[in-house]
Amino acid sequence: MKKRLSALALLLFAMAALPLSIVRCHFSEPAKETTDSAATEAETITTEKPSERTEKQTEKTDKDRETAVSYAASLCDEDFCDEAVRAALILANTNLPFLDGSDYNSDSELKERVEAINNSDSELLWHGEKHFIPCSPLSGGATQTDSDYPYLRSVASPWDCLDEKYGENADCAGVSMRGVNYLCRRGFTAEESLLHYLPDFTIDF
């Protein structure tokens, strides 16, 4: 009897240690914030005074805005919902200091959509600083760590396997853009979707 109990305990321990990434399509979506966690949310989101926000907006030149719009459009697909496009714009604002000003996408319709949604200068910060955030169309079920980006964490993205473009061996460090679109289509905000992939970051409005 003792042997059976020991074997059962060992089996339960082994099952608990299995990585989440092996559970592909059997998943639950990330829980949304509850009213009780409003204080926590307030702590993790950096706010600015109106005067500070205006100053930041004026610092961005027309060329910067063109680059941000172009880069955000390059992260999107035609079927992205508006909230996912807004998430792409937040990523573009964050990555702007690391971009070379190229025209990242020639799709005029996507650029027009980004420009129509371009009502935010929100950025993602890691310990109060900007860092380049890599983005991929899809992950293989979880994002990966990368020595070039030590500030990123591996997180589960099992809904990627529901996408028609899914590939089991897809490399993705940072953000899965089609994963963001999946979450946004199910009622998550751009900020909530991005913070799922970037749990150590905060949103600077």
PDB file of C-alpha atoms in Angstrom:
ATOM      1  CA  MET A   1       0.000   0.000   0.000  1.00  0.00           C
ATOM      2  CA  LYS A   2       2.829   2.383   0.903  1.00  0.00           C
ATOM      3  CA  LYS A   3       4.480   1.636  -2.440  1.00  0.00           C
ATOM      4  CA  ARG A   4       1.269   2.488  -4.277  1.00  0.00           C
ATOM      5  CA  LEU A   5       0.902   5.758  -2.403  1.00  0.00           C
ATOM      6  CA  SER A   6       4.528   6.654  -3.114  1.00  0.00           C
ATOM      7  CA  ALA A   7       4.098   5.867  -6.805  1.00  0.00           C
ATOM      8  CA  LEU A   8       0.911   7.960  -6.962  1.00  0.00           C
ATOM      9  CA  ALA A   9       2.627  10.907  -5.263  1.00  0.00           C
ATOM     10  CA  LEU A  10       5.543  10.687  -7.701  1.00  0.00           C
ATOM     11  CA  LEU A  11       3.155  10.573 -10.656  1.00  0.00           C
ATOM     12  CA  LEU A  12       1.264  13.667  -9.441  1.00  0.00           C
ATOM     13  CA  PHE A  13       4.537  15.542  -8.942  1.00  0.00           C
ATOM     14  CA  ALA A  14       5.713  14.666 -12.461  1.00  0.00           C
ATOM     15  CA  MET A  15       2.416  15.797 -13.979  1.00  0.00           C
ATOM     16  CA  ALA A  16       2.605  19.134 -12.151  1.00  0.00           C
ATOM     17  CA  ALA A  17       6.091  19.716 -13.527  1.00  0.00           C
ATOM     18  CA  LEU A  18       5.098  19.265 -17.153  1.00  0.00           C
ATOM     19  CA  PRO A  19       5.652  22.489 -19.132  1.00  0.00           C
ATOM     20  CA  LEU A  20       2.575  24.387 -20.266  1.00  0.00           C
ATOM     21  CA  SER A  21       3.894  24.561 -23.805  1.00  0.00           C
ATOM     22  CA  ILE A  22       3.066  20.895 -24.477  1.00  0.00           C
ATOM     23  CA  VAL A  23      -0.620  21.654 -23.996  1.00  0.00           C
ATOM     24  CA  ARG A  24      -1.380  23.016 -27.427  1.00  0.00           C
ATOM     25  CA  CYS A  25      -5.047  23.725 -28.112  1.00  0.00           C
ATOM     26  CA  HIS A  26      -6.346  22.748 -24.673  1.00  0.00           C
ATOM     27  CA  PHE A  27      -6.123  26.050 -22.869  1.00  0.00           C
ATOM     28  CA  SER A  28      -8.009  28.753 -21.101  1.00  0.00           C
ATOM     29  CA  GLU A  29      -7.613  32.382 -22.051  1.00  0.00           C
ATOM     30  CA  PRO A  30      -5.761  34.665 -19.632  1.00  0.00           C
ATOM     31  CA  ALA A  31      -8.019  35.847 -16.842  1.00  0.00           C
ATOM     32  CA  LYS A  32      -9.021  39.473 -17.062  1.00  0.00           C
ATOM     33  CA  GLU A  33      -8.448  41.852 -14.197  1.00  0.00           C
ATOM     34  CA  THR A  34     -11.179  41.838 -11.542  1.00  0.00           C
ATOM     35  CA  THR A  35     -12.447  44.805  -9.594  1.00  0.00           C
ATOM     36  CA  ASP A  36     -10.345  43.663  -6.629  1.00  0.00           C
ATOM     37  CA  SER A  37      -7.175  44.038  -8.713  1.00  0.00           C
ATOM     38  CA  ALA A  38      -7.868  47.638  -9.734  1.00  0.00           C
ATOM     39  CA  ALA A  39      -5.259  48.877  -7.278  1.00  0.00           C
ATOM     40  CA  THR A  40      -2.653  46.520  -8.745  1.00  0.00           C
ATOM     41  CA  GLU A  41      -3.445  47.736 -12.246  1.00  0.00           C
ATOM     42  CA  ALA A  42      -3.079  51.322 -11.130  1.00  0.00           C
ATOM     43  CA  GLU A  43       0.369  50.511  -9.747  1.00  0.00           C
ATOM     44  CA  THR A  44       1.596  48.837 -12.945  1.00  0.00           C
ATOM     45  CA  ILE A  45       0.421  51.539 -15.363  1.00  0.00           C
ATOM     46  CA  THR A  46       2.439  54.729 -15.357  1.00  0.00           C
ATOM     47  CA  THR A  47       0.461  57.945 -15.719  1.00  0.00           C
ATOM     48  CA  GLU A  48       1.606  61.425 -16.586  1.00  0.00           C
ATOM     49  CA  LYS A  49       0.350  64.904 -15.941  1.00  0.00           C
ATOM     50  CA  PRO A  50      -1.321  66.575 -18.969  1.00  0.00           C
ATOM     51  CA  SER A  51       1.615  68.968 -19.360  1.00  0.00           C
ATOM     52  CA  GLU A  52       4.085  66.079 -19.467  1.00  0.00           C
ATOM     53  CA  ARG A  53       1.987  64.190 -22.004  1.00  0.00           C
ATOM     54  CA  THR A  54       1.743  67.228 -24.277  1.00  0.00           C
ATOM     55  CA  GLU A  55       5.506  67.723 -24.105  1.00  0.00           C
ATOM     56  CA  LYS A  56       6.134  64.099 -25.090  1.00  0.00           C
ATOM     57  CA  GLN A  57       3.744  64.360 -28.025  1.00  0.00           C
ATOM     58  CA  THR A  58       5.412  67.483 -29.386  1.00  0.00           C
ATOM     59  CA  GLU A  59       8.823  65.792 -29.220  1.00  0.00           C
ATOM     60  CA  LYS A  60       7.754  63.329 -31.897  1.00  0.00           C
ATOM     61  CA  THR A  61       8.392  64.764 -35.360  1.00  0.00           C
ATOM     62  CA  ASP A  62       6.279  64.185 -38.465  1.00  0.00           C
ATOM     63  CA  LYS A  63       8.992  61.837 -39.735  1.00  0.00           C
ATOM     64  CA  ASP A  64       8.826  59.883 -36.477  1.00  0.00           C
ATOM     65  CA  ARG A  65       5.079  59.531 -36.816  1.00  0.00           C
ATOM     66  CA  GLU A  66       5.402  58.363 -40.416  1.00  0.00           C
ATOM     67  CA  THR A  67       7.946  55.755 -39.335  1.00  0.00           C
ATOM     68  CA  ALA A  68       5.741  54.582 -36.448  1.00  0.00           C
ATOM     69  CA  VAL A  69       2.709  54.252 -38.734  1.00  0.00           C
ATOM     70  CA  SER A  70       4.728  52.406 -41.356  1.00  0.00           C
ATOM     71  CA  TYR A  71       6.250  50.025 -38.805  1.00  0.00           C
ATOM     72  CA  ALA A  72       2.901  49.360 -37.110  1.00  0.00           C
ATOM     73  CA  ALA A  73       1.354  48.549 -40.501  1.00  0.00           C
ATOM     74  CA  SER A  74       4.145  46.053 -41.158  1.00  0.00           C
ATOM     75  CA  LEU A  75       3.166  44.175 -37.986  1.00  0.00           C
ATOM     76  CA  CYS A  76      -0.475  43.821 -39.012  1.00  0.00           C
ATOM     77  CA  ASP A  77      -2.460  41.626 -41.368  1.00  0.00           C
ATOM     78  CA  GLU A  78      -5.590  42.703 -43.209  1.00  0.00           C
ATOM     79  CA  ASP A  79      -7.832  40.686 -40.874  1.00  0.00           C
ATOM     80  CA  PHE A  80      -6.573  42.386 -37.698  1.00  0.00           C
ATOM     81  CA  CYS A  81      -9.236  44.091 -35.609  1.00  0.00           C
ATOM     82  CA  ASP A  82      -8.809  47.762 -34.723  1.00  0.00           C
ATOM     83  CA  GLU A  83      -7.708  46.994 -31.158  1.00  0.00           C
ATOM     84  CA  ALA A  84      -4.912  44.744 -32.461  1.00  0.00           C
ATOM     85  CA  VAL A  85      -3.852  47.526 -34.841  1.00  0.00           C
ATOM     86  CA  ARG A  86      -3.704  49.852 -31.832  1.00  0.00           C
ATOM     87  CA  ALA A  87      -1.480  47.303 -30.083  1.00  0.00           C
ATOM     88  CA  ALA A  88       0.835  47.370 -33.109  1.00  0.00           C
ATOM     89  CA  LEU A  89       1.001  51.157 -32.819  1.00  0.00           C
ATOM     90  CA  ILE A  90       1.995  50.919 -29.142  1.00  0.00           C
ATOM     91  CA  LEU A  91       4.787  48.539 -30.166  1.00  0.00           C
ATOM     92  CA  ALA A  92       5.821  50.968 -32.910  1.00  0.00           C
ATOM     93  CA  ASN A  93       5.975  53.859 -30.417  1.00  0.00           C
ATOM     94  CA  THR A  94       8.130  51.710 -28.138  1.00  0.00           C
ATOM     95  CA  ASN A  95      10.498  50.552 -30.873  1.00  0.00           C
ATOM     96  CA  LEU A  96      10.747  53.936 -32.594  1.00  0.00           C
ATOM     97  CA  PRO A  97      14.180  54.883 -31.118  1.00  0.00           C
ATOM     98  CA  PHE A  98      15.597  51.628 -32.531  1.00  0.00           C
ATOM     99  CA  LEU A  99      14.174  51.960 -36.054  1.00  0.00           C
ATOM    100  CA  ASP A 100      16.076  53.360 -39.022  1.00  0.00           C
ATOM    101  CA  GLY A 101      13.239  55.403 -40.501  1.00  0.00           C
ATOM    102  CA  SER A 102      12.625  53.051 -43.419  1.00  0.00           C
ATOM    103  CA  ASP A 103       9.272  52.562 -45.100  1.00  0.00           C
ATOM    104  CA  TYR A 104       8.400  49.274 -43.432  1.00  0.00           C
ATOM    105  CA  ASN A 105       5.216  48.545 -45.326  1.00  0.00           C
ATOM    106  CA  SER A 106       3.872  49.693 -48.687  1.00  0.00           C
ATOM    107  CA  ASP A 107       0.293  48.585 -48.010  1.00  0.00           C
ATOM    108  CA  SER A 108      -1.539  51.911 -48.157  1.00  0.00           C
ATOM    109  CA  GLU A 109      -4.790  50.531 -46.726  1.00  0.00           C
ATOM    110  CA  LEU A 110      -3.070  49.239 -43.590  1.00  0.00           C
ATOM    111  CA  LYS A 111      -1.257  52.544 -43.180  1.00  0.00           C
ATOM    112  CA  GLU A 112      -4.570  54.395 -43.468  1.00  0.00           C
ATOM    113  CA  ARG A 113      -6.058  52.170 -40.758  1.00  0.00           C
ATOM    114  CA  VAL A 114      -3.112  52.831 -38.457  1.00  0.00           C
ATOM    115  CA  GLU A 115      -3.308  56.576 -39.108  1.00  0.00           C
ATOM    116  CA  ALA A 116      -7.043  56.542 -38.324  1.00  0.00           C
ATOM    117  CA  ILE A 117      -6.310  54.841 -34.986  1.00  0.00           C
ATOM    118  CA  ASN A 118      -3.219  56.957 -34.287  1.00  0.00           C
ATOM    119  CA  ASN A 119      -4.664  58.664 -31.224  1.00  0.00           C
ATOM    120  CA  SER A 120      -2.175  57.422 -28.690  1.00  0.00           C
ATOM    121  CA  ASP A 121       1.474  57.870 -27.812  1.00  0.00           C
ATOM    122  CA  SER A 122       1.406  54.968 -25.358  1.00  0.00           C
ATOM    123  CA  GLU A 123       4.660  53.039 -24.954  1.00  0.00           C
ATOM    124  CA  LEU A 124       5.883  49.942 -23.155  1.00  0.00           C
ATOM    125  CA  LEU A 125       8.575  50.332 -20.523  1.00  0.00           C
ATOM    126  CA  TRP A 126      10.778  47.834 -18.700  1.00  0.00           C
ATOM    127  CA  HIS A 127      11.822  49.267 -15.330  1.00  0.00           C
ATOM    128  CA  GLY A 128      11.106  52.744 -16.679  1.00  0.00           C
ATOM    129  CA  GLU A 129      13.212  52.333 -19.834  1.00  0.00           C
ATOM    130  CA  LYS A 130      12.501  51.565 -23.474  1.00  0.00           C
ATOM    131  CA  HIS A 131      13.878  48.389 -24.990  1.00  0.00           C
ATOM    132  CA  PHE A 132      13.395  46.969 -28.455  1.00  0.00           C
ATOM    133  CA  ILE A 133      10.562  44.434 -28.473  1.00  0.00           C
ATOM    134  CA  PRO A 134      10.799  41.811 -31.235  1.00  0.00           C
ATOM    135  CA  CYS A 135       7.537  40.735 -32.854  1.00  0.00           C
ATOM    136  CA  SER A 136       6.643  37.655 -34.901  1.00  0.00           C
ATOM    137  CA  PRO A 137       3.455  36.675 -36.747  1.00  0.00           C
ATOM    138  CA  LEU A 138       2.982  33.529 -34.628  1.00  0.00           C
ATOM    139  CA  SER A 139       4.623  31.381 -31.977  1.00  0.00           C
ATOM    140  CA  GLY A 140       4.780  27.612 -31.790  1.00  0.00           C
ATOM    141  CA  GLY A 141       2.546  27.612 -28.715  1.00  0.00           C
ATOM    142  CA  ALA A 142       4.780  29.683 -26.445  1.00  0.00           C
ATOM    143  CA  THR A 143       7.202  32.563 -26.890  1.00  0.00           C
ATOM    144  CA  GLN A 144      10.886  31.861 -26.396  1.00  0.00           C
ATOM    145  CA  THR A 145      13.721  33.392 -24.445  1.00  0.00           C
ATOM    146  CA  ASP A 146      16.561  34.980 -26.399  1.00  0.00           C
ATOM    147  CA  SER A 147      19.994  36.022 -25.139  1.00  0.00           C
ATOM    148  CA  ASP A 148      19.757  39.188 -27.250  1.00  0.00           C
ATOM    149  CA  TYR A 149      16.676  40.236 -25.272  1.00  0.00           C
ATOM    150  CA  PRO A 150      17.326  39.260 -21.622  1.00  0.00           C
ATOM    151  CA  TYR A 151      14.412  41.440 -20.476  1.00  0.00           C
ATOM    152  CA  LEU A 152      11.861  39.153 -22.181  1.00  0.00           C
ATOM    153  CA  ARG A 153      10.166  36.168 -20.603  1.00  0.00           C
ATOM    154  CA  SER A 154       8.764  33.034 -22.225  1.00  0.00           C
ATOM    155  CA  VAL A 155       4.958  32.965 -21.972  1.00  0.00           C
ATOM    156  CA  ALA A 156       2.281  30.585 -23.200  1.00  0.00           C
ATOM    157  CA  SER A 157       0.487  31.425 -26.434  1.00  0.00           C
ATOM    158  CA  PRO A 158      -1.459  28.208 -27.139  1.00  0.00           C
ATOM    159  CA  TRP A 159      -4.190  29.923 -29.164  1.00  0.00           C
ATOM    160  CA  ASP A 160      -1.617  30.397 -31.938  1.00  0.00           C
ATOM    161  CA  CYS A 161      -2.189  26.757 -32.854  1.00  0.00           C
ATOM    162  CA  LEU A 162      -5.744  27.667 -33.869  1.00  0.00           C
ATOM    163  CA  ASP A 163      -4.437  29.977 -36.585  1.00  0.00           C
ATOM    164  CA  GLU A 164      -4.425  28.729 -40.169  1.00  0.00           C
ATOM    165  CA  LYS A 165      -0.815  29.884 -40.515  1.00  0.00           C
ATOM    166  CA  TYR A 166       0.309  27.992 -37.409  1.00  0.00           C
ATOM    167  CA  GLY A 167       3.646  26.189 -37.498  1.00  0.00           C
ATOM    168  CA  GLU A 168       4.759  24.042 -34.589  1.00  0.00           C
ATOM    169  CA  ASN A 169       8.374  25.181 -34.909  1.00  0.00           C
ATOM    170  CA  ALA A 170       7.663  28.899 -35.292  1.00  0.00           C
ATOM    171  CA  ASP A 171      10.315  31.020 -33.575  1.00  0.00           C
ATOM    172  CA  CYS A 172       8.900  33.872 -31.546  1.00  0.00           C
ATOM    173  CA  ALA A 173      10.603  35.933 -28.865  1.00  0.00           C
ATOM    174  CA  GLY A 174       8.575  38.847 -27.571  1.00  0.00           C
ATOM    175  CA  VAL A 175       5.110  39.266 -29.047  1.00  0.00           C
ATOM    176  CA  SER A 176       3.012  37.015 -31.266  1.00  0.00           C
ATOM    177  CA  MET A 177       1.042  39.492 -33.367  1.00  0.00           C
ATOM    178  CA  ARG A 178      -1.654  37.054 -34.466  1.00  0.00           C
ATOM    179  CA  GLY A 179      -1.875  35.988 -30.831  1.00  0.00           C
ATOM    180  CA  VAL A 180      -2.527  39.634 -29.918  1.00  0.00           C
ATOM    181  CA  ASN A 181      -5.224  39.793 -32.589  1.00  0.00           C
ATOM    182  CA  TYR A 182      -6.822  36.617 -31.193  1.00  0.00           C
ATOM    183  CA  LEU A 183      -7.025  38.126 -27.708  1.00  0.00           C
ATOM    184  CA  CYS A 184      -8.247  41.511 -28.938  1.00  0.00           C
ATOM    185  CA  ARG A 185     -11.032  39.864 -30.951  1.00  0.00           C
ATOM    186  CA  ARG A 186     -12.199  38.250 -27.720  1.00  0.00           C
ATOM    187  CA  GLY A 187     -12.570  41.493 -25.836  1.00  0.00           C
ATOM    188  CA  PHE A 188      -9.099  42.110 -24.430  1.00  0.00           C
ATOM    189  CA  THR A 189      -7.723  45.616 -24.835  1.00  0.00           C
ATOM    190  CA  ALA A 190      -4.518  46.328 -26.719  1.00  0.00           C
ATOM    191  CA  GLU A 191      -2.764  46.942 -23.400  1.00  0.00           C
ATOM    192  CA  GLU A 192      -4.039  43.737 -21.776  1.00  0.00           C
ATOM    193  CA  SER A 193      -3.005  41.674 -24.794  1.00  0.00           C
ATOM    194  CA  LEU A 194       0.488  43.164 -24.907  1.00  0.00           C
ATOM    195  CA  LEU A 195       1.042  42.750 -21.172  1.00  0.00           C
ATOM    196  CA  HIS A 196       0.200  39.054 -21.480  1.00  0.00           C
ATOM    197  CA  TYR A 197       3.269  38.684 -23.705  1.00  0.00           C
ATOM    198  CA  LEU A 198       5.309  41.240 -21.774  1.00  0.00           C
ATOM    199  CA  PRO A 199       4.424  40.630 -18.098  1.00  0.00           C
ATOM    200  CA  ASP A 200       7.480  42.509 -16.792  1.00  0.00           C
ATOM    201  CA  PHE A 201       6.589  45.705 -18.679  1.00  0.00           C
ATOM    202  CA  THR A 202       4.314  48.622 -17.852  1.00  0.00           C
ATOM    203  CA  ILE A 203       2.275  50.915 -20.102  1.00  0.00           C
ATOM    204  CA  ASP A 204       3.338  54.564 -20.208  1.00  0.00           C
ATOM    205  CA  PHE A 205       0.433  56.676 -21.497  1.00  0.00           C
TER     206      PHE A 205
END
